[in-house]
Coordinates of C-alpha atoms and ligand atoms in Angstrom, one line a residue:
M684 CA 10.6 23.7 -56.0
N685 CA 7.3 23.2 -54.5
E686 CA 5.7 19.9 -55.6
M687 CA 2.1 20.7 -55.1
T688 CA -0.4 19.9 -58.1
S689 CA -3.0 22.0 -59.4
T690 CA -5.6 20.2 -57.8
S691 CA -4.5 21.5 -54.2
L692 CA -5.3 25.1 -55.0
P693 CA -7.5 26.8 -52.2
V694 CA -10.9 26.9 -53.6
A695 CA -13.1 30.0 -53.5
S696 CA -15.9 30.0 -51.4
G697 CA -19.3 28.6 -52.7
L698 CA -22.0 26.2 -51.9
P699 CA -22.1 22.5 -52.2
W700 CA -23.2 21.1 -55.6
I701 CA -23.2 24.7 -57.1
G702 CA -20.2 26.2 -56.0
G703 CA -19.9 29.8 -56.9
L704 CA -22.7 29.9 -59.1
V705 CA -24.8 32.5 -57.4
P706 CA -22.0 34.9 -56.7
M707 CA -20.6 34.7 -60.3
W708 CA -23.9 35.1 -61.8
R709 CA -24.7 38.2 -59.6
D710 CA -21.5 40.1 -59.6
P711 CA -18.5 38.3 -61.3
I712 CA -16.3 40.9 -60.9
R713 CA -17.0 41.4 -57.2
H714 CA -16.9 37.5 -56.4
L715 CA -13.3 37.2 -58.2
V716 CA -11.9 40.2 -56.1
D717 CA -13.3 38.8 -52.7
S718 CA -11.9 35.5 -53.9
Y719 CA -8.6 37.1 -54.7
M720 CA -8.6 38.6 -51.3
Q721 CA -9.5 35.2 -49.5
N722 CA -7.2 32.8 -51.5
G723 CA -4.2 35.0 -52.9
P724 CA -3.3 35.1 -56.5
V725 CA -4.2 31.5 -57.7
F726 CA -7.2 29.2 -56.5
R727 CA -9.7 27.0 -57.7
L728 CA -13.2 27.9 -58.9
K729 CA -15.9 25.9 -59.2
V730 CA -19.2 26.6 -60.9
L731 CA -21.6 23.8 -61.1
N732 CA -19.7 20.5 -62.2
R733 CA -16.9 22.8 -63.9
S734 CA -13.5 23.4 -62.1
F735 CA -11.4 26.5 -63.4
V736 CA -7.9 27.5 -62.1
V737 CA -8.1 31.4 -61.5
M738 CA -5.2 33.5 -61.3
A739 CA -5.3 37.1 -60.3
G740 CA -3.2 40.2 -59.2
T741 CA -0.6 42.3 -60.8
D742 CA 1.7 39.3 -60.9
A743 CA -0.8 37.4 -62.9
N744 CA -1.0 40.3 -65.5
D745 CA 2.8 40.2 -65.2
F746 CA 2.7 36.4 -66.1
M747 CA 0.5 36.8 -68.9
V748 CA 3.0 39.5 -70.7
R749 CA 6.1 37.8 -70.0
H750 CA 4.8 34.0 -70.5
E751 CA 1.4 33.6 -72.1
R752 CA 2.9 32.2 -74.9
D753 CA 5.4 29.6 -73.5
Y754 CA 2.5 28.0 -71.2
L755 CA -1.1 29.2 -72.5
Q756 CA -3.0 28.8 -75.5
T757 CA -6.6 30.1 -76.7
G758 CA -6.8 27.5 -79.4
P759 CA -8.6 24.9 -77.7
I760 CA -10.7 27.6 -76.3
F761 CA -11.9 29.7 -79.1
A762 CA -12.0 27.4 -82.1
G763 CA -15.2 26.4 -81.9
F764 CA -16.5 30.0 -82.4
G765 CA -14.4 30.3 -85.9
T766 CA -15.6 26.9 -86.8
E767 CA -19.3 28.1 -86.3
L768 CA -18.6 31.1 -88.4
G769 CA -17.2 28.9 -91.5
G770 CA -13.6 29.6 -90.7
D771 CA -10.5 28.5 -88.9
L772 CA -8.0 31.2 -88.8
F773 CA -8.9 34.2 -86.3
L774 CA -6.9 36.1 -83.5
S775 CA -8.3 34.9 -80.8
S776 CA -7.9 31.0 -81.5
S777 CA -4.4 31.4 -83.0
D778 CA -1.5 30.5 -81.1
G779 CA 2.1 31.0 -81.3
D780 CA 3.7 32.1 -85.0
R781 CA 0.5 31.5 -86.8
H782 CA -0.9 34.5 -84.1
K783 CA 2.1 36.7 -84.5
Q784 CA 1.7 36.6 -88.4
L785 CA -2.0 37.1 -88.0
R786 CA -1.6 40.2 -85.6
R787 CA 1.1 41.7 -88.1
I788 CA -1.1 41.2 -91.3
Q789 CA -3.9 43.1 -89.1
T790 CA -2.1 45.6 -87.0
R791 CA -1.9 48.5 -89.7
S792 CA -6.0 48.4 -90.2
Y793 CA -6.5 48.4 -86.6
S794 CA -4.5 51.1 -85.6
P795 CA -6.3 54.3 -84.7
L796 CA -4.6 56.2 -87.5
H797 CA -7.6 55.1 -90.0
L798 CA -10.1 56.8 -87.3
E799 CA -7.6 60.1 -87.0
T800 CA -7.1 60.8 -90.2
R801 CA -10.9 60.2 -91.1
V802 CA -12.2 62.6 -88.4
P803 CA -14.7 64.6 -90.6
E804 CA -16.2 61.7 -92.0
V805 CA -16.9 59.9 -88.6
I806 CA -18.4 63.1 -87.3
T807 CA -20.3 63.7 -90.3
G808 CA -21.8 60.1 -89.6
M809 CA -22.7 60.9 -86.4
R810 CA -24.3 64.0 -87.3
R811 CA -26.3 62.5 -90.1
R812 CA -27.4 59.6 -87.6
L813 CA -28.1 61.8 -84.5
G814 CA -29.1 65.4 -86.0
A815 CA -32.6 64.0 -86.4
L816 CA -33.0 63.1 -82.9
E817 CA -36.2 64.6 -81.6
I818 CA -36.5 66.5 -78.1
G819 CA -38.4 64.3 -75.7
Q820 CA -37.5 61.0 -77.6
R821 CA -36.2 58.3 -75.5
L822 CA -33.1 56.0 -76.3
D823 CA -31.6 52.8 -75.4
V824 CA -28.2 53.7 -74.5
Q825 CA -26.6 50.7 -75.5
R826 CA -28.5 50.3 -78.8
L827 CA -27.4 53.9 -79.7
F828 CA -23.6 53.1 -79.3
Q829 CA -24.2 50.1 -80.8
L830 CA -25.4 51.7 -83.9
V831 CA -23.1 54.7 -84.1
L832 CA -19.9 52.4 -83.0
A833 CA -20.5 49.7 -85.4
E834 CA -20.8 52.2 -88.6
Q835 CA -17.4 53.7 -87.4
V836 CA -16.1 50.4 -87.8
G837 CA -17.8 49.5 -91.2
L838 CA -16.7 52.6 -92.5
L839 CA -12.8 52.5 -91.1
M840 CA -12.3 49.0 -91.8
H841 CA -14.6 47.8 -94.5
N842 CA -15.6 50.9 -96.2
H843 CA -19.4 50.1 -96.0
A844 CA -20.8 51.9 -93.1
E845 CA -24.5 50.8 -93.4
L846 CA -24.9 48.3 -90.7
A847 CA -28.4 49.1 -89.2
H848 CA -30.0 46.2 -91.2
I849 CA -27.9 43.5 -89.6
L850 CA -26.7 45.1 -86.2
D851 CA -29.2 42.8 -84.2
D852 CA -28.0 39.9 -86.3
L853 CA -24.3 40.6 -85.3
I854 CA -25.4 40.6 -81.7
V855 CA -27.7 37.9 -81.8
V856 CA -24.5 35.5 -83.3
F857 CA -21.7 37.0 -81.4
R858 CA -23.6 36.4 -78.4
T859 CA -25.1 32.9 -79.0
A860 CA -21.9 31.7 -80.6
L861 CA -19.8 32.7 -77.4
L862 CA -22.3 31.3 -74.8
V863 CA -22.5 28.2 -77.0
T864 CA -18.7 27.3 -78.1
V865 CA -16.5 29.0 -75.8
M866 CA -18.2 29.6 -72.4
R867 CA -20.5 26.6 -72.6
Q868 CA -23.1 28.2 -70.9
W869 CA -25.7 27.3 -73.8
P870 CA -26.6 23.9 -75.0
P871 CA -25.3 23.3 -78.7
A872 CA -28.9 23.1 -79.9
A873 CA -29.0 26.9 -79.6
L874 CA -27.0 27.2 -83.1
H875 CA -29.6 25.2 -84.9
W876 CA -32.3 27.8 -83.8
P877 CA -33.6 28.8 -87.2
A878 CA -34.0 32.6 -86.1
Y879 CA -30.0 31.9 -85.0
R880 CA -29.4 30.4 -88.6
R881 CA -31.1 33.3 -90.5
S882 CA -28.9 36.0 -88.4
R883 CA -25.7 33.9 -89.2
Q884 CA -26.4 33.6 -93.0
R885 CA -27.1 37.7 -92.9
I886 CA -24.0 38.5 -91.4
L887 CA -21.6 36.1 -93.7
D888 CA -23.6 37.3 -96.7
H889 CA -23.1 40.7 -95.5
A890 CA -19.0 39.7 -95.0
A891 CA -19.0 38.4 -98.6
K892 CA -20.5 41.3 -100.2
V893 CA -18.2 43.6 -98.5
A894 CA -15.3 41.5 -99.9
Q895 CA -16.2 41.3 -103.1
W896 CA -16.8 45.1 -103.4
H897 CA -13.1 45.5 -102.2
R898 CA -12.1 42.8 -105.0
D899 CA -14.1 44.8 -107.9
H900 CA -12.8 48.3 -106.6
P901 CA -8.9 47.7 -105.7
S902 CA -7.6 50.7 -104.3
E903 CA -3.9 51.4 -102.9
A904 CA -5.0 54.4 -101.1
R905 CA -7.7 52.9 -99.0
N906 CA -5.9 50.2 -97.4
D907 CA -8.4 49.1 -95.0
L908 CA -9.1 45.9 -93.1
V909 CA -10.5 44.1 -96.2
D910 CA -7.6 45.0 -98.5
D911 CA -5.1 44.1 -95.7
I912 CA -7.1 40.4 -95.6
L913 CA -7.5 40.3 -99.4
G914 CA -3.8 41.6 -100.2
A915 CA -2.5 38.5 -97.7
V916 CA -4.7 35.9 -99.7
A917 CA -3.1 37.1 -103.0
R918 CA 0.6 36.7 -101.7
G919 CA 0.0 33.7 -100.0
D920 CA 0.9 35.0 -96.6
L921 CA -1.3 32.6 -94.2
I922 CA -5.0 33.6 -95.0
R923 CA -6.7 31.2 -97.0
E924 CA -9.9 32.2 -99.1
E925 CA -12.0 30.5 -96.7
N926 CA -11.2 32.3 -93.8
V927 CA -11.8 36.3 -95.4
R928 CA -15.4 36.6 -94.0
L929 CA -14.7 35.6 -90.2
L930 CA -11.7 38.0 -90.5
T931 CA -13.7 40.7 -92.1
L932 CA -16.3 40.2 -89.2
G933 CA -13.2 40.4 -86.5
P934 CA -13.5 43.8 -85.7
L935 CA -17.4 44.0 -85.5
F936 CA -17.3 41.0 -83.1
G937 CA -14.4 42.4 -81.0
G938 CA -15.3 45.8 -81.0
I939 CA -19.2 46.4 -80.9
D940 CA -20.1 45.1 -77.5
T941 CA -17.1 46.2 -75.9
A942 CA -16.7 49.8 -76.7
S943 CA -20.7 50.4 -76.9
N944 CA -20.9 48.8 -73.6
T945 CA -17.9 51.1 -72.1
S946 CA -19.5 54.1 -73.7
A947 CA -22.9 53.6 -72.3
F948 CA -21.1 53.3 -68.8
A949 CA -19.2 56.5 -69.5
L950 CA -22.2 58.2 -70.4
Y951 CA -24.0 57.0 -67.2
N952 CA -21.3 58.5 -65.2
I953 CA -21.1 61.8 -67.0
L954 CA -24.9 62.5 -66.5
A955 CA -25.4 61.2 -63.2
R956 CA -22.6 63.3 -62.0
P957 CA -23.2 66.9 -61.9
A958 CA -19.7 67.9 -60.9
V959 CA -18.3 65.3 -63.4
R960 CA -20.7 66.6 -66.2
K961 CA -19.9 70.4 -65.9
R962 CA -16.2 69.9 -66.2
V963 CA -16.7 67.5 -69.4
M964 CA -19.1 69.8 -71.1
A965 CA -16.8 72.7 -70.5
E966 CA -14.1 70.7 -72.4
V967 CA -16.7 69.8 -75.3
D968 CA -18.1 73.4 -75.5
A969 CA -14.6 74.7 -75.9
L970 CA -13.7 71.8 -78.5
F971 CA -16.5 72.7 -80.7
A972 CA -16.6 76.3 -80.0
D973 CA -15.2 77.2 -83.6
G974 CA -17.5 75.0 -85.6
P975 CA -18.8 71.6 -85.8
M976 CA -15.7 69.7 -87.4
P977 CA -12.8 70.4 -85.1
A978 CA -9.4 68.5 -86.7
W979 CA -7.9 65.8 -84.9
E980 CA -5.3 68.1 -83.4
R981 CA -7.7 70.0 -81.3
W982 CA -8.8 66.8 -79.3
G983 CA -5.4 66.2 -77.3
D984 CA -6.2 68.3 -74.1
M985 CA -9.6 66.8 -72.7
P986 CA -8.2 65.5 -69.0
A987 CA -12.1 65.4 -68.0
L988 CA -13.2 63.3 -70.8
Q989 CA -10.3 61.3 -70.6
G990 CA -10.4 60.8 -67.0
V991 CA -14.1 59.6 -67.1
I992 CA -12.8 57.3 -69.8
M993 CA -10.0 55.8 -67.9
E994 CA -12.5 55.4 -64.9
T995 CA -14.9 54.1 -66.8
L996 CA -12.3 51.3 -68.2
R997 CA -11.1 50.4 -64.7
L998 CA -14.6 50.3 -62.7
Y999 CA -16.6 48.8 -65.8
P1000 CA -14.2 46.1 -67.3
V1001 CA -16.3 44.7 -70.0
A1002 CA -14.2 42.0 -70.6
Y1003 CA -12.4 41.3 -67.1
L1004 CA -11.3 37.6 -67.7
A1005 CA -9.0 35.8 -70.2
S1006 CA -9.9 32.6 -70.7
R1007 CA -6.8 30.1 -71.4
Y1008 CA -6.2 26.2 -72.0
V1009 CA -3.0 25.4 -70.2
A1010 CA -0.7 23.6 -72.7
K1011 CA 2.5 23.0 -70.3
D1012 CA 2.6 23.0 -66.2
F1013 CA 4.0 25.9 -64.5
E1014 CA 4.8 27.3 -61.4
F1015 CA 2.9 30.5 -60.1
A1016 CA 2.8 31.8 -56.5
G1017 CA 4.2 28.5 -55.1
H1018 CA 1.7 26.4 -57.1
R1019 CA 2.3 24.1 -59.9
V1020 CA -0.7 24.6 -62.2
K1021 CA -0.9 21.7 -64.5
A1022 CA -1.5 20.8 -68.2
G1023 CA -4.9 20.3 -69.5
E1024 CA -6.7 22.7 -67.0
Q1025 CA -8.8 25.4 -68.3
L1026 CA -7.6 28.8 -66.6
F1027 CA -9.2 32.2 -66.2
V1028 CA -6.7 35.2 -66.0
A1029 CA -9.0 37.9 -63.9
T1030 CA -7.2 40.6 -65.6
A1031 CA -9.4 43.6 -64.1
V1032 CA -9.0 42.4 -60.3
P1033 CA -6.2 44.8 -59.8
H1034 CA -8.8 47.6 -60.5
F1035 CA -10.6 47.2 -57.3
L1036 CA -7.5 47.0 -54.9
G1037 CA -7.1 49.8 -52.5
E1038 CA -3.2 49.6 -52.7
F1039 CA -3.1 50.9 -56.3
F1040 CA -6.4 52.7 -56.4
P1041 CA -7.2 54.2 -53.0
R1042 CA -11.0 54.1 -52.1
P1043 CA -11.4 51.8 -55.5
Y1044 CA -15.3 51.9 -55.6
E1045 CA -15.3 55.7 -55.8
F1046 CA -15.2 57.2 -59.3
D1047 CA -12.7 59.6 -59.4
I1048 CA -11.6 61.0 -62.8
D1049 CA -8.1 62.8 -61.3
R1050 CA -6.9 59.6 -60.4
Y1051 CA -4.8 59.6 -63.9
S1052 CA -3.6 63.0 -63.8
P1053 CA 0.2 63.7 -64.3
Q1054 CA 0.6 64.1 -60.4
R1055 CA -1.3 60.7 -59.3
R1056 CA -1.1 58.4 -62.3
E1057 CA -2.6 55.5 -60.3
H1058 CA -2.7 53.3 -63.4
A1059 CA 0.9 53.5 -64.0
R1060 CA 1.9 50.7 -61.8
A1061 CA 3.0 47.7 -63.9
G1062 CA -0.2 45.3 -64.2
A1063 CA -2.3 47.2 -62.2
F1064 CA -4.6 48.4 -65.2
A1065 CA -5.4 46.2 -67.5
P1066 CA -9.0 47.0 -69.0
F1067 CA -7.8 45.9 -72.6
G1068 CA -6.2 42.3 -71.3
A1069 CA -2.6 41.4 -70.8
G1070 CA 0.0 39.4 -72.7
A1071 CA -0.1 38.2 -76.2
H1072 CA -3.9 38.2 -77.2
S1073 CA -4.4 42.0 -75.4
C1074 CA -6.6 44.0 -77.5
L1075 CA -5.4 44.8 -80.9
G1076 CA -8.2 47.5 -81.1
S1077 CA -7.4 49.2 -77.9
R1078 CA -6.0 52.3 -79.3
F1079 CA -8.4 52.7 -82.0
A1080 CA -11.2 52.1 -79.1
R1081 CA -9.7 54.7 -77.0
S1082 CA -9.8 57.3 -79.7
Q1083 CA -13.4 56.1 -80.5
L1084 CA -14.6 56.6 -77.4
K1085 CA -13.1 60.3 -77.0
L1086 CA -14.3 61.5 -80.3
T1087 CA -17.7 59.3 -80.0
L1088 CA -18.5 60.8 -76.5
A1089 CA -17.7 64.5 -77.3
T1090 CA -19.6 64.5 -80.4
L1091 CA -22.7 63.0 -79.1
L1092 CA -22.4 65.5 -76.5
N1093 CA -22.1 68.2 -78.6
I1094 CA -24.7 67.4 -80.8
A1095 CA -27.7 66.9 -78.2
D1096 CA -28.2 67.1 -74.6
F1097 CA -29.6 63.9 -72.4
E1098 CA -31.2 63.3 -69.3
I1099 CA -31.0 60.0 -67.8
D1100 CA -34.8 58.4 -68.0
P1101 CA -36.2 57.9 -65.5
P1102 CA -34.3 60.3 -63.5
G1103 CA -34.2 58.3 -60.5
Y1104 CA -32.7 55.2 -62.3
R1105 CA -29.4 53.9 -60.7
L1106 CA -27.0 51.9 -63.1
R1107 CA -27.5 48.2 -62.9
V1108 CA -24.7 45.9 -64.4
K1109 CA -25.4 42.3 -65.8
S1110 CA -23.0 40.5 -67.9
N1111 CA -24.5 38.3 -70.7
P1112 CA -21.7 37.4 -71.5
V1113 CA -19.7 40.5 -71.7
T1114 CA -20.5 43.3 -68.8
M1115 CA -23.4 45.6 -70.0
P1116 CA -25.7 48.1 -68.5
D1117 CA -29.1 46.7 -67.5
G1118 CA -32.2 49.1 -68.7
F1119 CA -30.2 52.4 -69.3
A1120 CA -32.1 54.9 -71.3
V1121 CA -31.7 58.5 -71.8
R1122 CA -34.0 61.3 -73.0
V1123 CA -33.3 64.0 -75.6
T1124 CA -33.5 67.7 -73.8
G1125 CA -32.0 69.3 -76.3
V1126 CA -30.6 69.0 -80.3
R1127 CA -27.9 71.4 -82.0
R1128 CA -28.8 70.7 -85.8
H1129 CA -26.4 72.1 -88.3
A1130 CA -27.8 72.9 -92.2
D1131 CA -24.4 71.3 -93.4
F1132 CA -25.2 67.9 -92.3
P1133 CA -28.5 66.4 -93.5
A1134 CA -30.0 64.0 -90.8
E1135 CA -31.7 60.8 -91.4
P1136 CA -34.3 59.2 -89.2
W1137 CA -33.3 57.0 -86.5
P1138 CA -33.7 53.6 -88.2
A1139 CA -36.3 51.1 -87.3
F1140 CA -34.2 48.2 -86.8
S1141 CA -34.7 45.4 -89.1
I1142 CA -34.3 42.2 -86.6
A1143 CA -33.5 39.0 -88.7
A1144 CA -34.1 37.1 -85.4
R1145 CA -37.5 38.8 -84.4
G1146 CA -39.4 36.8 -82.1
G1147 CA -36.4 34.4 -81.8
L1148 CA -33.3 34.3 -79.8
D1149 CA -32.7 38.0 -79.6
R1150 CA -35.5 38.1 -77.1
L1151 CA -33.2 36.4 -74.6
F1152 CA -30.5 39.3 -75.0
R1153 CA -33.3 41.9 -74.3
R1154 CA -34.9 43.2 -71.3
Ligands
HEM1776 C1 -13.5 49.8 -74.5 C2 -13.2 48.8 -75.7 C3 -12.7 47.3 -75.6 C4 -12.2 46.5 -74.9 C5 -12.6 46.7 -73.0 C6 -11.9 45.7 -75.1 C7 -11.1 44.5 -74.2 C8 -10.3 43.7 -74.9 C9 -9.9 42.3 -74.2 C10 -9.8 42.4 -72.9 C11 -9.3 41.9 -74.9 C12 -8.3 40.2 -75.1 C13 -9.3 39.1 -74.8 C14 -8.5 38.0 -74.2 O1 -7.0 38.0 -73.6 O2 -8.7 36.8 -74.5 C15 -9.3 42.1 -76.4 C16 -8.8 41.7 -77.3 C17 -9.5 42.0 -78.9 N1 -9.7 43.1 -79.1 FE1 -10.7 44.5 -77.8 N2 -11.8 45.9 -76.5 C18 -12.5 47.1 -76.8 C19 -12.5 47.3 -78.4 C20 -12.0 46.7 -79.3 C21 -12.1 47.5 -80.7 C22 -12.7 48.4 -81.1 C23 -11.7 46.7 -81.4 C24 -11.5 46.3 -83.3 C25 -12.0 47.6 -83.7 C26 -11.4 45.4 -80.7 C27 -10.5 44.3 -81.1 C28 -9.9 43.2 -80.5 C29 -9.3 42.0 -80.9 C30 -9.0 41.7 -82.4 C31 -9.1 41.3 -80.1 C32 -8.0 39.9 -80.3 C33 -6.8 40.1 -79.9 C34 -6.0 38.9 -79.9 O3 -6.4 37.9 -79.9 O4 -4.6 38.9 -80.6 N3 -11.4 45.1 -79.3 N4 -10.2 43.2 -76.3

């Protein structure tokens, strides 16, 4: 057995004092891929005065699937996030049997079935929101998807779709709490900023209101996330009253930035690539040929749109790192990784390796065709993570992306604005498009769906922390 300690791992290239700060800040995924190529599947990454062990490659993803529960924990990394939101129990911070039990309680409500059986309501919601778009109107694409997708989660998991009034609060709180408590890139003082405190209070009040509404309107038939959480509280099944608000907010924290940024990347790639756009629009037009409300059974056969979604998940993985605490020593690729280390598993690195995806930086929607199936090699494609904590909403998200993109493209026509814009990507802290906007060039209105004006967002934190997240 190799007796090396994790201190003797190869170190990813970087500058004295600041280590890999600049490349990690500029293009973190590229830096992780380059470091993997240079150092192999396990190496040390230094950024300023912090030091992490990084594992990457298909063997690292396979290790997560087989051994994550044996050696790794998320509690020490994510517990502070829960505490900040008034609870001590949520999926990302739970380990072992508690985590298994909590996942079991919530699996039904995170399944895509809720979405697929309520397609008419979801489409109606989108037509109501977007039917009033005006030709010539300019839209921030990230914002467009944040609103539409948050309202879907609100409808399906909380039975409360109205979220425009707290959308910015949700985003400010999620990103600030993540940057302070998990990534430790921001000082704890950010959590005392009055604007942040107001946003935090508004979203906690919203969660409390939603939970109270469910208590006042019990329904066997609805079976949404809040029903499942309250059911577990009533049975004494793991969840205590003080965690209800945090668990209620869970899908909004887990689902808004991830799904909306992925949708924005997908829309860019559709609009910027004429050949892709033509194929996707042919599928969308065929789907809606018989009316504005196709049944879910008709959504299956859309290989071009599916290819766009898969290729977007591969090339723009919004959550490309799993952050873990090493609870017990283990061996990996001939190295010993010691307990007490902070570990990053760079789950998306194989997406950029030519041995799995030839010409990996090319956007090619046919990689996933039955003839090629480039994603099918074990550990090669992991946009939803790998192992015990892999995305509980992954199947929900895939259905949501397909439904939302196709319906959007049926409701309106868009052009990138300005036309010469080339996609810029930034991380803050999840990966997102920077400055991507579209202009509406056509709208198909339906008399059956009364439209609402695009909301003027009420930003509790206006003038405060939210500015830091804006361009
Ligand atoms: C394109 C969209 C999405 C992507 C790329 C994505 C990605 C991920 C990744 C990589 C993880 C694992 C994090 C880790 O290992 O530490 C994760 C976890 C999670 N995601 Fe997603 N996600 C997406 C959408 C959603 C949606 C829509 C929801 C809910 C409605 C959701 C709920 C969750 C939850 C609850 C977890 C924690 C699972 C656990 O710890 O057991 N995600 N997601």
